[in-house]
Amino acid sequence: MSQVKQTKRTTIYDLAELAGTSASAVSAVLNGNWKKRRISSQLAEKIMRIAEEQGYALNMQASLLRREKSHIIGMIVPKYDNRYFGSIVETFEDMARARGLFPIITCTRRDPQLEVEAARTMLSYQVECLIATGATDPDRITEMCAAAGVRSLNLDLPGALAPSVISDNFAGARELTRRILRNSEQRLGKMEPLLFIGGRGSDHNTAERIRGFREAHADLGVAVHEENILACGYAPEKAEKALDERALVGQTLPRGMFVNSTISLEGVMRWIRRSGHLDDRSLVLGCFDWDPFVTLLGNGIEMVRQDVPGMLSKVFELIESGADKPVVIQVPPLIPEAQEA
Amino acid sequence: MSQVKQTKRTTIYDLAELAGTSASAVSAVLNGNWKKRRISSQLAEKIMRIAEEQGYALNMQASLLRREKSHIIGMIVPKYDNRYFGSIVETFEDMARARGLFPIITCTRRDPQLEVEAARTMLSYQVECLIATGATDPDRITEMCAAAGVRSLNLDLPGALAPSVISDNFAGARELTRRILRNSEQRLGKMEPLLFIGGRGSDHNTAERIRGFREAHADLGVAVHEENILACGYAPEKAEKALDERALVGQTLPRGMFVNSTISLEGVMRWIRRSGHLDDRSLVLGCFDWDPFVTLLGNGIEMVRQDVPGMLSKVFELIESGADKPVVIQVPPLIPEAQEA
DNA sequence: CTAGATTGCTCAATCGATGAAGCAAGAATT
DNA sequence: AATTCTTGCTTCATCGATTGAGCAATCTAG
């Protein structure tokens, strides 16, 4: 601060000169293995004091270039703007740091091109392991990592080539569907088939959730029509549009809905509001994902909360165990106590 | 992929050997200035083909060590789990990439210790610029950066030593307060003083918002009591607890509330629900921050949406202009059209 | 036919940190 | 007193990419 505007940053050579010693001694002292290298504690203290005074900061690039392990762990994630991914990212950072790893995270907006570029960049930064969260093409990423001799793992959406940690979408969706159907029976007096809305029919999670959705209906002896399954994509506008179109088909819309993410729920709520059903207590909703304000929305929306800490614990277990066979680990989601309708 | 499990990653020397050329030619070709270095396009193509085949990825550590500029830009952010910071982070990544910079972001949980550590780590990674978002001690970070000859900027909360980009908290809060008071008059027939809840009295933003809150009351001739200002911290539990304590004081709580963030709003909503006021249409709320589901909460909650793209544009303008005088740039927040009550 | 320019490359130093190998001086052992 | 051990350092090669300097071959101009 009081120093002159320096263009060059302080290096161990500068410190060595100031301390009247060698760069190698400085290095040993500053990275903590000076005892192993038999540096006297007097010199160690002197060097540490000078480093402190000079505001020395390690040049990580130089250090990493020389070392065999980078201790960097990468994650790509589709979006930051919902509680599920926000929580994944925050928990991931925390757990990584707790293990002495440096997390780098990048958001790829569900864009396959960006995913590949991000993965390549992370490989350039010498990540030791790359977690592909909700990737559109996880196997592509696994291949890139494998070619560079780097481990990879899938989170949220499974891949065929690397270990995957995902929610138990089938069981979660089945239980959620059951609850919506039960609420629906209570409030409407009869059990009607629900509408499934949101997600991509082509992604594993959506497919599994639809399977759970069907099975819950079947268990309770309710038939599901094909036209009640709207895997229209995740974006709010897509859900909104899909409901408009489905409403145009003529028959009345189901009163009960299984919404496949909070993102889609935004669109559904906008539609509900626009169509004047906001205070309609006969609408019975459930959502596969959790958000604190949705709880308070008042329609007694059932929610499934994916077990983010549980999933990330599994991720780090896999990393630490060194496993890289393409297993799929399913973590049961948490289903909070039913909301009062 | 079909290669043998390689411990060593492919380097330009490997490529050079495969192509029967020198590492320096490979380097020139792969970083795009082979024309400048008069490499024939035949050789260039050959090298690029081989690099592709081998799945070569640059070693960024080596590259950055040699180059003068890292093109890395860092950001520290308090939390990921609300729309405001989620949006900041996502927009920041986008804008950084659009400018050819590599963004690294880390979450410091409003922990001063973590902030300093994160800043030091970022400096080690040779960031060219560090954005301290909502930092508890921005000036400490600016000092650390200055000592390393690195630029820094403050976002969301201002500092005294580096340029800062923040919301116009005063004007935003004044307008929000006016709206809540107006709604309150409409719904209750009279204009009562509001309760201010959430935030830290010691932070600049909260102080400015309280100033706007007071001014709006004064403008409309309403007196504000000191006990109606609860800067109890940001966490939901703190807001909840503060309301409990305030309710114990004996007098009735105000029917109108200015909530100082969506985070605090979570606690307020929990309290409202717990105390059986969830459907109480006489409660009149406003929140300084935006969330899509809050809009739908139905009590006609007024919201101020901070202009994240606007703020980040200013941030990058400052970076590009090279300014480092400690100015404070205030960006007006967006106040959506009033919700129907 | 030759001086000079141009083309297309290679060589080698360099960035900053690391750690194996080595060396000098003093302590301990025989 | 001679030998070995220990302590406390220093020297130097190395990690992979970059780039100024340089060199041989070919082309052009006179």
XYZ file of C-alpha atoms (C1' of nucleotides) in Angstrom:
742
model
C 0.000 0.000 0.000
C 2.641 2.429 0.983
C 4.825 0.893 -1.692
C 5.441 2.415 -5.036
C 3.131 1.291 -7.801
C 4.859 -1.923 -8.733
C 4.420 -3.469 -12.111
C 6.156 -6.660 -11.115
C 4.731 -8.739 -8.363
C 6.919 -9.902 -5.531
C 8.438 -13.332 -6.160
C 10.408 -15.710 -4.004
C 13.558 -14.340 -5.637
C 12.785 -10.865 -4.349
C 12.159 -12.273 -0.901
C 15.363 -14.298 -1.106
C 17.362 -11.206 -1.879
C 15.761 -9.249 0.934
C 16.383 -12.073 3.365
C 19.893 -12.694 2.089
C 19.137 -16.301 1.315
C 18.168 -18.519 -1.604
C 14.859 -18.826 -3.433
C 14.712 -22.464 -2.592
C 14.842 -21.750 1.130
C 12.080 -19.178 0.705
C 9.977 -21.676 -1.185
C 10.482 -24.337 1.445
C 9.548 -21.973 4.241
C 6.470 -20.599 2.544
C 5.002 -23.905 1.528
C 5.423 -25.270 4.975
C 7.916 -28.075 4.576
C 10.909 -26.219 5.878
C 11.332 -28.679 8.719
C 11.673 -31.489 6.264
C 14.243 -29.426 4.411
C 16.135 -28.570 7.569
C 15.776 -24.809 7.505
C 16.448 -23.230 10.895
C 13.465 -21.695 12.587
C 15.305 -18.389 12.794
C 15.596 -18.167 9.036
C 12.036 -19.434 8.659
C 10.707 -16.710 10.873
C 12.719 -14.055 9.123
C 11.444 -15.158 5.743
C 7.856 -15.301 6.915
C 8.106 -11.851 8.375
C 9.519 -10.397 5.175
C 6.900 -12.184 3.083
C 4.221 -10.717 5.284
C 5.724 -7.235 5.036
C 5.932 -7.417 1.277
C 2.408 -8.750 0.927
C 3.782 -11.705 -0.966
C 1.258 -13.920 -2.755
C 2.277 -17.228 -4.307
C 2.171 -17.455 -8.073
C -0.174 -20.389 -8.371
C 0.541 -20.836 -12.061
C 4.203 -21.377 -11.406
C 3.533 -23.558 -8.435
C 0.996 -25.728 -10.216
C 3.201 -26.062 -13.258
C 5.853 -27.638 -11.115
C 3.661 -29.784 -8.894
C 2.104 -33.027 -9.968
C -1.352 -32.375 -8.525
C -3.330 -29.196 -9.023
C -5.932 -29.690 -6.281
C -8.378 -27.923 -8.558
C -11.809 -29.424 -8.961
C -14.202 -28.162 -11.591
C -17.949 -28.125 -11.892
C -20.164 -27.099 -14.736
C -23.715 -26.208 -13.922
C -26.628 -25.194 -16.190
C -27.962 -22.180 -14.260
C -27.474 -20.354 -11.009
C -30.880 -18.855 -10.699
C -32.865 -21.386 -8.781
C -32.530 -22.844 -5.350
C -31.590 -26.306 -6.479
C -28.525 -25.340 -8.503
C -27.680 -22.474 -6.172
C -27.580 -24.910 -3.337
C -25.538 -27.436 -5.324
C -22.932 -24.842 -6.124
C -22.708 -23.484 -2.610
C -22.486 -26.939 -1.044
C -19.947 -28.042 -3.625
C -17.671 -25.092 -2.895
C -17.907 -25.764 0.776
C -17.162 -29.455 0.590
C -14.356 -28.935 -1.894
C -12.661 -26.382 0.316
C -13.102 -28.615 3.353
C -11.056 -31.201 1.463
C -8.310 -28.779 0.509
C -9.462 -28.498 -3.092
C -9.947 -25.305 -5.053
C -13.359 -25.297 -6.742
C -13.941 -23.601 -10.056
C -17.456 -23.446 -11.339
C -18.906 -22.327 -14.582
C -22.415 -21.919 -15.830
C -23.240 -23.304 -19.244
C -26.910 -22.355 -19.684
C -27.889 -25.793 -20.999
C -25.911 -25.000 -24.129
C -24.039 -28.071 -25.456
C -21.496 -25.900 -27.237
C -20.735 -23.937 -24.101
C -20.488 -27.138 -22.105
C -17.766 -28.468 -24.354
C -15.871 -25.194 -24.325
C -16.151 -24.929 -20.567
C -14.896 -28.482 -20.168
C -11.925 -27.782 -22.396
C -11.089 -24.659 -20.453
C -11.303 -26.549 -17.179
C -8.953 -29.181 -18.544
C -6.570 -26.404 -19.485
C -6.631 -25.304 -15.880
C -5.531 -28.813 -14.960
C -8.591 -29.783 -12.946
C -8.093 -33.119 -11.236
C -11.741 -33.949 -11.563
C -14.704 -32.452 -13.354
C -18.307 -32.693 -12.185
C -20.819 -32.283 -14.984
C -24.057 -31.142 -13.432
C -27.246 -31.441 -15.449
C -25.216 -31.665 -18.647
C -26.987 -32.041 -21.952
C -24.285 -34.399 -23.203
C -22.431 -35.810 -20.199
C -20.744 -38.585 -22.168
C -19.078 -36.101 -24.452
C -17.551 -34.455 -21.418
C -16.468 -37.761 -19.941
C -14.724 -38.588 -23.205
C -12.876 -35.289 -23.245
C -11.774 -35.796 -19.662
C -10.748 -39.385 -20.282
C -8.596 -38.279 -23.203
C -6.795 -35.927 -20.847
C -6.527 -38.538 -18.127
C -8.877 -36.605 -15.869
C -11.684 -38.095 -13.829
C -15.219 -36.988 -14.312
C -18.518 -37.510 -12.586
C -22.096 -36.721 -13.474
C -24.470 -35.046 -11.101
C -28.218 -34.571 -11.431
C -28.371 -36.149 -14.887
C -26.668 -39.523 -15.448
C -24.243 -40.510 -18.188
C -23.235 -43.890 -19.517
C -19.475 -43.504 -19.215
C -18.799 -42.091 -15.762
C -20.249 -42.573 -12.287
C -23.419 -40.576 -11.785
C -25.156 -39.294 -8.692
C -28.774 -38.401 -9.223
C -32.010 -38.122 -7.287
C -34.238 -41.132 -7.109
C -36.567 -39.533 -9.583
C -38.855 -42.482 -9.988
C -39.611 -42.999 -6.305
C -39.747 -39.256 -5.648
C -42.163 -38.653 -8.491
C -44.320 -41.606 -7.500
C -44.646 -40.353 -3.956
C -45.263 -36.789 -5.083
C -47.932 -37.972 -7.519
C -49.598 -39.996 -4.780
C -49.733 -36.992 -2.542
C -51.169 -34.736 -5.209
C -53.764 -37.356 -6.044
C -54.666 -37.724 -2.380
C -54.958 -33.953 -1.929
C -56.988 -33.813 -5.084
C -59.392 -36.434 -3.743
C -59.732 -34.581 -0.454
C -60.427 -31.250 -2.032
C -62.480 -32.286 -5.041
C -64.161 -35.304 -3.617
C -62.951 -37.510 -6.423
C -59.674 -38.715 -7.835
C -58.912 -37.315 -11.283
C -55.798 -37.893 -13.395
C -53.185 -35.177 -13.117
C -51.369 -33.090 -15.684
C -47.605 -33.546 -15.953
C -45.844 -30.412 -17.092
C -42.258 -29.328 -17.632
C -38.899 -30.896 -18.455
C -37.532 -32.560 -21.528
C -38.980 -35.888 -22.549
C -35.526 -36.849 -23.750
C -33.779 -36.401 -20.438
C -33.420 -39.271 -18.046
C -34.859 -37.458 -15.050
C -38.006 -36.380 -16.803
C -38.498 -39.874 -18.219
C -38.118 -41.421 -14.778
C -40.442 -38.929 -13.213
C -43.046 -39.628 -15.845
C -42.645 -43.310 -15.074
C -43.240 -42.638 -11.364
C -46.156 -40.411 -12.284
C -47.758 -43.197 -14.325
C -47.088 -45.835 -11.711
C -48.734 -43.801 -8.945
C -51.791 -43.353 -11.134
C -51.853 -47.055 -11.955
C -51.510 -48.027 -8.288
C -54.571 -45.965 -7.470
C -56.469 -47.200 -10.489
C -56.526 -43.881 -12.340
C -55.942 -43.811 -16.098
C -53.530 -41.237 -17.564
C -54.104 -39.843 -21.012
C -51.130 -39.146 -23.244
C -52.241 -35.576 -23.831
C -51.850 -34.871 -20.120
C -48.124 -35.301 -20.297
C -46.492 -32.079 -21.409
C -42.717 -32.407 -21.402
C -42.430 -29.027 -23.005
C -38.981 -27.971 -21.786
C -37.899 -26.218 -18.603
C -38.263 -22.517 -19.367
C -41.224 -20.735 -17.740
C -42.492 -19.452 -21.094
C -42.577 -22.952 -22.467
C -44.777 -24.196 -19.658
C -47.032 -21.188 -20.033
C -47.363 -21.731 -23.754
C -47.935 -25.462 -23.356
C -50.812 -24.807 -20.970
C -52.343 -22.337 -23.395
C -52.144 -24.873 -26.174
C -53.411 -27.704 -24.047
C -56.338 -25.532 -22.960
C -57.186 -24.915 -26.612
C -57.601 -28.622 -27.240
C -61.073 -28.191 -25.882
C -61.477 -30.511 -22.961
C -61.057 -28.942 -19.555
C -57.620 -29.018 -18.036
C -57.038 -31.326 -15.096
C -57.374 -29.610 -11.722
C -54.279 -31.325 -10.409
C -50.787 -30.729 -11.775
C -47.360 -32.283 -11.336
C -44.881 -29.545 -12.195
C -41.425 -30.779 -13.090
C -39.257 -27.999 -11.576
C -39.560 -24.614 -9.926
C -38.491 -23.061 -13.205
C -41.516 -24.552 -14.937
C -43.632 -23.684 -11.909
C -42.936 -20.017 -12.575
C -44.639 -20.381 -15.942
C -47.473 -22.429 -14.517
C -48.135 -19.837 -11.837
C -48.114 -17.076 -14.406
C -50.639 -18.991 -16.456
C -52.798 -19.690 -13.439
C -52.771 -16.067 -12.547
C -53.484 -14.885 -16.055
C -56.388 -17.254 -16.379
C -57.867 -16.035 -13.103
C -57.354 -19.213 -11.087
C -54.982 -17.737 -8.543
C -57.305 -18.139 -5.611
C -58.944 -21.229 -6.966
C -58.699 -23.691 -4.079
C -59.730 -26.515 -6.377
C -56.340 -26.381 -8.108
C -54.078 -28.995 -6.594
C -50.376 -28.625 -7.309
C -47.156 -30.443 -6.692
C -43.638 -29.567 -7.743
C -40.525 -31.661 -8.172
C -38.111 -29.194 -6.549
C -38.159 -26.899 -3.624
C -38.284 -23.149 -3.103
C -38.916 -21.360 0.172
C -41.500 -18.976 -1.225
C -43.435 -21.634 -3.053
C -44.161 -23.168 0.342
C -45.908 -19.951 1.202
C -47.908 -19.698 -1.985
C -50.877 -20.935 -0.055
C -52.415 -23.476 -2.393
C -50.862 -26.235 -0.323
C -48.382 -27.081 -3.032
C -46.602 -30.343 -2.376
C -42.866 -30.259 -3.007
C -40.053 -32.695 -3.411
C -36.739 -31.356 -2.181
C -33.727 -32.990 -3.743
C -31.154 -33.955 -1.126
C -28.292 -31.735 -2.232
C -25.930 -32.361 0.695
C -26.646 -36.083 0.395
C -25.891 -36.083 -3.315
C -22.680 -34.132 -2.932
C -21.506 -36.384 -0.113
C -21.873 -39.271 -2.524
C -19.988 -37.329 -5.180
C -17.028 -36.788 -2.877
C -17.181 -40.371 -1.666
C -16.861 -41.505 -5.252
C -13.998 -39.143 -5.862
C -12.166 -40.296 -2.782
C -12.764 -43.966 -3.440
C -11.256 -43.521 -6.897
C -14.148 -45.365 -8.525
C -14.721 -44.659 -12.172
C -17.011 -47.387 -13.310
C -20.230 -45.926 -14.681
C -22.535 -46.701 -11.778
C -25.659 -44.660 -11.110
C -26.214 -43.757 -7.489
C -29.733 -42.666 -6.690
C -30.231 -40.467 -3.654
C -33.763 -40.374 -2.254
C -35.183 -36.867 -2.286
C -36.741 -35.388 0.832
C -40.458 -34.995 0.853
C -41.433 -32.462 3.486
C -44.503 -32.966 5.637
C -47.598 -32.292 3.619
C -48.636 -28.638 3.625
C -52.030 -27.859 4.949
C -54.312 -27.129 2.050
C -10.259 -42.262 -25.719
C -8.906 -45.266 -27.492
C -5.486 -44.380 -26.122
C -3.828 -46.198 -23.324
C -4.394 -44.750 -19.881
C -1.874 -41.968 -20.001
C -0.387 -40.502 -16.887
C 1.231 -37.676 -18.777
C -0.901 -35.259 -20.675
C -0.142 -34.381 -24.239
C 2.120 -31.336 -24.523
C 3.282 -29.268 -27.449
C 6.504 -31.286 -27.401
C 4.571 -34.476 -28.029
C 2.699 -32.812 -30.859
C 5.950 -31.445 -32.257
C 7.447 -34.906 -32.361
C 4.357 -36.362 -34.030
C 4.347 -33.595 -36.604
C 8.087 -33.722 -37.123
C 8.463 -30.082 -36.228
C 9.444 -27.896 -33.288
C 7.485 -27.048 -30.153
C 7.692 -23.416 -31.021
C 5.916 -23.964 -34.334
C 3.224 -25.935 -32.541
C 2.783 -23.194 -30.001
C 2.516 -20.538 -32.679
C -0.043 -22.523 -34.623
C -2.198 -23.372 -31.632
C -2.357 -19.907 -30.205
C -3.294 -18.444 -33.516
C -0.378 -16.211 -34.396
C 1.229 -18.530 -36.884
C 0.762 -16.025 -39.657
C 2.741 -13.492 -37.734
C 5.408 -16.107 -37.243
C 5.416 -17.119 -40.904
C 4.380 -20.732 -40.503
C 3.088 -22.238 -43.754
C -0.582 -23.074 -43.807
C 0.262 -26.663 -44.704
C 2.218 -27.138 -41.511
C -0.431 -25.233 -39.579
C -3.151 -27.530 -40.813
C -1.131 -30.613 -40.082
C -0.447 -29.479 -36.542
C -4.045 -28.597 -35.929
C -5.181 -31.955 -37.197
C -2.758 -33.819 -34.953
C -3.707 -31.679 -31.962
C -7.343 -32.506 -32.604
C -6.604 -36.202 -32.934
C -4.638 -36.282 -29.715
C -7.261 -34.319 -27.823
C -4.624 -31.779 -26.891
C -5.548 -29.236 -24.242
C -3.329 -26.266 -23.492
C -1.640 -26.212 -20.117
C -2.964 -22.919 -18.885
C -0.551 -22.799 -15.983
C 2.431 -22.905 -18.287
C 0.858 -20.485 -20.695
C -0.089 -17.965 -18.038
C 3.270 -18.210 -16.364
C 4.896 -17.018 -19.532
C 2.381 -14.407 -20.596
C 2.102 -11.028 -19.028
C -1.707 -10.936 -18.754
C -3.802 -13.732 -17.291
C -7.196 -12.645 -18.596
C -8.634 -14.032 -15.381
C -11.181 -11.942 -13.548
C -12.321 -12.876 -10.070
C -15.459 -12.228 -8.094
C -16.303 -12.946 -4.521
C -19.945 -13.138 -3.620
C -21.657 -13.700 -0.253
C -24.237 -16.317 -1.222
C -25.620 -18.070 -4.268
C -29.014 -18.910 -2.940
C -31.147 -15.978 -3.886
C -32.119 -14.449 -7.152
C -30.162 -11.266 -6.711
C -26.750 -12.862 -6.246
C -27.587 -15.747 -8.588
C -28.333 -13.239 -11.257
C -25.188 -11.222 -10.518
C -23.023 -14.287 -10.870
C -24.672 -15.505 -14.046
C -24.531 -12.077 -15.687
C -20.954 -11.574 -14.581
C -19.840 -14.861 -16.123
C -21.567 -13.977 -19.323
C -20.162 -10.499 -19.644
C -16.685 -11.646 -18.673
C -16.665 -14.356 -21.303
C -18.018 -11.957 -23.902
C -14.891 -9.884 -23.243
C -12.509 -12.793 -23.536
C -11.937 -13.018 -19.798
C -12.085 -16.151 -17.695
C -14.299 -15.610 -14.660
C -13.624 -17.314 -11.357
C -16.144 -16.879 -8.616
C -16.155 -17.866 -5.031
C -18.737 -17.687 -2.320
C -17.658 -16.329 1.038
C -20.833 -16.594 3.126
C -20.467 -13.100 4.579
C -17.468 -14.381 6.525
C -14.681 -11.767 6.740
C -12.051 -14.442 7.280
C -13.168 -16.380 4.213
C -13.255 -13.193 2.186
C -9.622 -12.476 2.899
C -8.580 -16.045 2.176
C -10.563 -16.092 -1.039
C -8.997 -12.821 -2.124
C -5.519 -14.144 -1.422
C -6.247 -17.277 -3.417
C -7.550 -15.240 -6.320
C -4.402 -13.144 -6.283
C -2.394 -16.346 -6.398
C -4.280 -17.263 -9.512
C -3.102 -13.992 -11.012
C -6.494 -12.369 -11.468
C -6.230 -9.118 -13.354
C -9.118 -7.640 -11.454
C -11.172 -8.641 -8.443
C -14.797 -7.698 -7.883
C -15.803 -7.753 -4.234
C -19.546 -8.208 -4.120
C -21.349 -7.433 -0.879
C -18.105 -7.735 1.039
C -18.088 -7.182 4.769
C -14.733 -5.418 4.566
C -14.217 -4.236 0.991
C -11.331 -1.925 1.858
C -9.296 -4.762 3.270
C -9.647 -6.524 -0.062
C -8.763 -3.406 -2.011
C -5.612 -3.071 0.072
C -4.581 -6.633 -0.578
C -5.155 -6.178 -4.292
C -3.305 -2.878 -4.374
C -0.305 -4.485 -2.690
C -0.236 -7.027 -5.500
C -0.736 -4.386 -8.155
C -4.175 -5.753 -9.013
C -7.270 -3.684 -9.637
C -10.356 -4.139 -7.560
C -13.921 -2.940 -7.635
C -16.791 -3.107 -5.200
C -20.240 -4.209 -6.169
C -23.453 -3.992 -4.161
C -21.724 -2.595 -1.077
C -19.376 0.386 -1.490
C -15.843 0.797 -0.182
C -13.735 3.876 0.399
C -10.661 2.820 -1.553
C -11.889 1.465 -4.882
C -14.626 2.360 -7.337
C -17.997 1.012 -6.276
C -21.149 0.198 -8.188
C -24.242 -0.045 -6.043
C -27.978 0.353 -6.296
C -29.476 3.721 -5.570
C -30.659 2.448 -2.242
C -31.947 5.740 -0.947
C -34.190 6.555 -3.918
C -35.281 2.944 -4.282
C -36.220 2.650 -0.637
C -38.008 5.985 -0.647
C -40.121 4.977 -3.617
C -40.796 1.538 -2.196
C -41.823 3.046 1.128
C -44.140 5.485 -0.617
C -45.813 2.660 -2.443
C -46.271 0.574 0.655
C -47.695 3.584 2.487
C -50.062 4.278 -0.382
C -51.209 0.652 -0.517
C -51.572 0.736 3.215
C -53.795 3.799 3.026
C -55.912 2.195 0.329
C -56.400 -1.034 2.162
C -56.649 0.206 5.729
C -58.237 3.551 5.085
C -55.499 5.356 6.966
C -51.783 5.873 6.701
C -49.815 4.207 9.474
C -46.035 4.101 9.945
C -44.381 0.971 8.598
C -42.010 -1.520 10.148
C -38.525 -1.762 8.658
C -37.027 -5.212 8.996
C -33.830 -6.940 7.912
C -30.252 -6.032 7.049
C -27.375 -4.790 9.116
C -27.575 -1.314 10.543
C -23.845 -1.061 10.014
C -23.893 -1.653 6.290
C -24.146 1.221 3.879
C -27.071 -0.157 1.930
C -29.235 -0.742 4.965
C -28.393 2.711 6.313
C -29.331 4.344 3.016
C -32.532 2.372 2.768
C -33.481 3.399 6.279
C -32.808 6.990 5.265
C -35.128 6.609 2.258
C -37.672 4.912 4.476
C -37.630 7.830 6.904
C -37.749 10.429 4.174
C -40.807 8.858 2.537
C -42.578 8.861 5.870
C -41.603 12.466 6.507
C -42.761 13.523 3.032
C -46.165 12.093 3.773
C -46.247 13.506 7.269
C -46.059 10.179 9.089
C -43.872 9.825 12.184
C -41.574 6.794 12.470
C -40.742 5.344 15.862
C -37.274 4.010 16.529
C -38.629 0.677 17.693
C -40.095 0.097 14.253
C -36.675 -0.161 12.701
C -35.339 -3.668 13.080
C -31.983 -4.038 11.335
C -31.622 -7.484 12.772
C -29.357 -9.070 10.164
C -30.158 -10.822 6.899
C -30.810 -14.442 7.872
C -34.453 -15.590 7.846
C -34.280 -16.783 11.459
C -33.072 -13.391 12.588
C -36.051 -11.644 11.024
C -38.394 -14.209 12.493
C -36.889 -13.796 15.932
C -36.901 -10.022 15.700
C -40.602 -10.031 14.920
C -41.294 -12.290 17.864
C -39.385 -9.975 20.150
C -40.961 -6.875 18.713
C -44.417 -8.417 19.151
C -43.624 -9.050 22.801
C -43.014 -5.373 23.411
C -46.746 -5.118 23.824
C -48.011 -2.598 21.323
C -49.452 -4.056 18.164
C -47.125 -4.494 15.244
C -47.538 -2.199 12.268
C -49.675 -3.668 9.483
C -47.242 -2.461 6.854
C -43.700 -3.749 6.499
C -40.616 -2.821 4.499
C -38.564 -5.997 4.246
C -34.918 -5.461 3.420
C -34.213 -8.495 1.189
C -35.854 -11.672 -0.003
C -33.713 -13.555 2.493
C -35.298 -11.631 5.334
C -38.678 -11.949 3.651
C -38.438 -15.701 4.070
C -38.311 -15.223 7.826
C -41.055 -12.621 7.764
C -43.322 -14.919 5.780
C -42.641 -17.761 8.176
C -43.565 -15.534 11.072
C -46.699 -14.322 9.330
C -47.729 -17.853 8.660
C -46.946 -19.038 12.164
C -48.943 -16.207 13.674
C -51.921 -16.990 11.475
C -51.810 -13.856 9.324
C -51.155 -15.620 6.043
C -54.456 -14.674 4.481
C -54.710 -11.405 6.295
C -55.357 -8.877 3.528
C -54.705 -6.047 5.926
C -50.996 -6.856 5.936
C -49.231 -4.609 3.455
C -45.740 -5.671 2.417
C -42.871 -4.435 0.332
C -39.494 -5.984 -0.289
C -36.206 -4.507 -1.402
C -35.286 -7.284 -3.834
C -37.086 -9.386 -6.338
C -38.110 -13.015 -6.584
C -40.467 -14.541 -9.150
C -42.535 -16.462 -6.628
C -42.910 -13.582 -4.239
C -44.793 -11.798 -7.011
C -47.306 -14.595 -6.838
C -47.659 -14.623 -3.094
C -50.888 -12.785 -3.536
C -50.688 -10.139 -0.843
C -49.770 -7.603 -3.476
C -46.229 -7.340 -2.229
C -44.369 -4.424 -3.747
C -40.833 -5.210 -4.883
C -37.750 -3.344 -5.903
C -35.662 -5.198 -8.443
C -32.031 -4.215 -8.476
C -30.786 -3.610 -11.992
C -28.191 -6.358 -12.207
C -27.332 -6.027 -15.901
C -27.140 -2.271 -15.466
C -24.807 -2.577 -12.514
C -22.530 -5.061 -14.219
C -22.367 -2.939 -17.346
C -21.064 -0.134 -15.148
C -18.579 -2.510 -13.565
C -17.129 -3.488 -16.926
C -17.163 0.113 -18.086
C -15.054 1.020 -15.082
C -12.709 -1.859 -15.734
C -12.281 -0.915 -19.351
C -11.831 2.762 -18.642
C -9.040 1.908 -16.235
C -10.495 4.162 -13.545
C -9.481 3.409 -10.015
C -10.466 6.485 -8.100
C -12.923 5.560 -5.358
C -16.106 6.857 -6.946
C -19.502 5.463 -6.024
C -21.804 4.833 -8.961
C -25.434 4.446 -8.046
C -27.655 2.511 -10.426
C -31.382 3.128 -10.069
C -33.258 -0.067 -9.258
C -36.287 -1.100 -11.276
C -39.625 -0.805 -9.594
C -42.119 -2.983 -11.406
C -45.678 -1.822 -11.943
C -47.618 -2.064 -8.726
C -49.190 -5.475 -8.143
C -52.897 -5.566 -7.769
C -53.731 -6.035 -4.127
C 25.928 -14.247 -61.147
C 25.593 -12.040 -56.701
C 23.774 -8.931 -52.900
C 19.722 -8.472 -50.596
C 15.061 -9.665 -49.389
C 11.689 -13.029 -48.126
C 9.965 -17.356 -46.446
C 9.678 -20.874 -43.134
C 11.238 -22.610 -39.845
C 14.445 -23.831 -35.164
C 17.038 -22.509 -30.867
C 17.242 -21.196 -26.438
C 16.061 -18.105 -22.703
C 12.376 -17.172 -19.894
C 8.237 -17.017 -16.561
C 8.193 -18.484 -10.757
C 8.138 -22.343 -7.750
C 9.869 -26.810 -6.503
C 12.854 -30.460 -4.725
C 16.696 -33.827 -5.582
C 21.391 -33.636 -5.099
C 25.305 -31.673 -3.208
C 28.415 -29.115 -0.192
C 30.603 -26.841 3.809
C 30.954 -26.427 8.697
C 30.365 -28.096 13.051
C 29.150 -32.121 16.343
C 29.623 -36.728 17.723
C 31.930 -41.092 17.727
C 35.754 -44.204 17.788
C 43.146 -37.187 15.493
C 40.593 -39.205 12.031
C 36.120 -40.538 10.608
C 31.278 -40.339 10.265
C 26.898 -37.848 11.174
C 24.091 -33.983 11.341
C 22.669 -29.414 10.375
C 21.633 -25.814 7.386
C 21.849 -24.248 3.700
C 22.686 -23.515 -2.018
C 22.756 -25.038 -6.858
C 20.471 -26.361 -10.711
C 17.225 -28.880 -13.633
C 12.553 -28.997 -14.317
C 7.396 -28.182 -15.341
C 4.986 -26.459 -20.574
C 4.265 -22.487 -23.353
C 6.000 -18.279 -25.357
C 8.894 -15.315 -28.160
C 13.098 -12.670 -29.665
C 16.882 -13.880 -32.273
C 18.883 -16.339 -35.732
C 19.698 -19.397 -39.690
C 19.213 -21.905 -44.066
C 16.912 -22.093 -48.289
C 14.627 -19.914 -51.942
C 13.374 -15.866 -54.554
C 14.163 -11.248 -56.590
C 16.612 -7.374 -58.397
C 20.445 -5.397 -60.545
